[in-house]
Coordinates of C-alpha atoms in Angstrom, one line a residue:
X16 CA 126.7 178.3 -158.1
X17 CA 125.7 177.2 -154.7
X18 CA 122.1 178.0 -153.7
X19 CA 121.0 178.0 -157.3
X20 CA 117.2 178.3 -157.6
X21 CA 116.7 177.0 -161.1
X22 CA 119.0 177.4 -164.2
X23 CA 116.5 179.2 -166.5
X24 CA 119.3 181.2 -168.2
X25 CA 121.2 178.1 -169.1
X26 CA 118.1 176.5 -170.6
X27 CA 117.4 179.6 -172.6
X28 CA 120.9 179.7 -174.0
X29 CA 120.8 176.0 -174.9
X30 CA 117.4 176.4 -176.6
X31 CA 118.6 179.4 -178.6
X32 CA 121.8 177.5 -179.7
X33 CA 119.6 174.5 -180.6
X34 CA 117.4 176.7 -182.7
X35 CA 120.4 178.2 -184.5
X36 CA 122.0 174.8 -185.1
X37 CA 118.8 173.4 -186.5
X38 CA 118.4 176.3 -188.8
X39 CA 122.1 176.1 -190.0
X40 CA 121.9 172.4 -190.5
X41 CA 119.0 172.8 -192.9
X42 CA 120.0 176.1 -194.5
X43 CA 123.7 175.1 -195.2
X44 CA 123.1 171.4 -195.9
X45 CA 123.7 169.7 -199.3
X46 CA 120.1 170.4 -200.4
X47 CA 119.9 173.7 -198.5
X48 CA 119.5 177.1 -200.1
X49 CA 123.1 177.9 -199.2
X50 CA 125.1 174.6 -199.5
X51 CA 128.3 175.1 -197.5
X52 CA 131.5 173.0 -197.4
X53 CA 131.6 170.5 -194.5
X54 CA 134.5 172.3 -192.7
X55 CA 132.6 175.6 -192.7
X56 CA 129.5 173.9 -191.5
X57 CA 131.4 172.2 -188.7
X58 CA 132.9 175.6 -187.7
X59 CA 129.5 177.2 -187.6
X60 CA 127.6 174.4 -185.9
X61 CA 130.2 172.8 -183.7
X62 CA 132.4 175.8 -183.1
X63 CA 130.1 178.8 -182.9
X64 CA 126.8 177.1 -181.8
X65 CA 128.7 174.7 -179.6
X66 CA 130.7 177.5 -178.0
X67 CA 127.5 179.5 -177.4
X68 CA 125.6 176.7 -175.7
X69 CA 126.4 175.6 -172.3
X70 CA 126.3 171.9 -171.8
X71 CA 129.0 171.9 -169.2
X72 CA 127.1 174.5 -167.2
X73 CA 123.9 172.4 -167.6
X74 CA 125.8 169.4 -166.3
X75 CA 127.3 171.2 -163.3
X76 CA 124.0 172.9 -162.4
X77 CA 122.2 169.5 -162.5
X78 CA 124.9 168.0 -160.4
X79 CA 124.6 170.8 -157.8
X80 CA 120.8 170.5 -157.6
X81 CA 121.1 166.8 -157.1
X82 CA 123.9 167.2 -154.6
X83 CA 121.7 169.6 -152.6
X84 CA 119.0 166.9 -152.6
X85 CA 116.8 168.9 -154.9
X86 CA 116.1 165.8 -157.1
X87 CA 112.9 167.1 -158.6
X88 CA 114.6 170.3 -159.8
X89 CA 117.6 168.3 -161.1
X90 CA 115.2 166.0 -163.0
X91 CA 113.2 169.0 -164.3
X92 CA 116.3 170.6 -165.5
X93 CA 117.3 167.4 -167.5
X94 CA 113.8 166.9 -168.9
X95 CA 113.2 170.6 -169.8
X96 CA 116.6 171.0 -171.3
X97 CA 116.4 167.9 -173.5
X98 CA 112.8 168.4 -174.6
X99 CA 113.0 172.1 -175.3
X100 CA 116.3 171.7 -177.2
X101 CA 114.9 169.0 -179.4
X102 CA 111.8 171.2 -180.1
X103 CA 114.1 174.1 -180.9
X104 CA 116.2 172.1 -183.3
X105 CA 113.1 170.9 -185.1
X106 CA 111.8 174.5 -185.1
X107 CA 115.1 175.7 -186.6
X108 CA 114.8 173.1 -189.4
X109 CA 111.2 174.2 -190.1
X110 CA 112.1 177.9 -190.1
X111 CA 115.0 177.3 -192.5
X112 CA 112.6 175.5 -194.8
X113 CA 109.9 178.2 -194.4
X114 CA 112.4 180.9 -195.3
X115 CA 113.7 179.1 -198.3
X116 CA 116.5 177.2 -196.7
X117 CA 115.8 174.0 -198.6
X118 CA 116.3 174.0 -202.3
X119 CA 113.2 173.0 -204.2
X120 CA 113.6 170.9 -207.3

């Protein structure tokens, strides 16, 4: 990981995982279209989505960038990762609602 330009692939994986977890949270929640037991939701969201995303890689890549004195890129990695992942979670929630993932009374 030395000489890393910018970790776009890690950001993409984390954004996709955030989109998926946002969708699953809404779709399988108590008022979702497909209410799912808590242990199954935990497996899907923490196990599968958590295993898919790469927070440890994000942390290491940010540390390497900072260690190389590339503070602007390290900061950009942090800001982009957090902002894009939050947007993706919100988008996942919205998509689940749009596709009927939220029961209507």
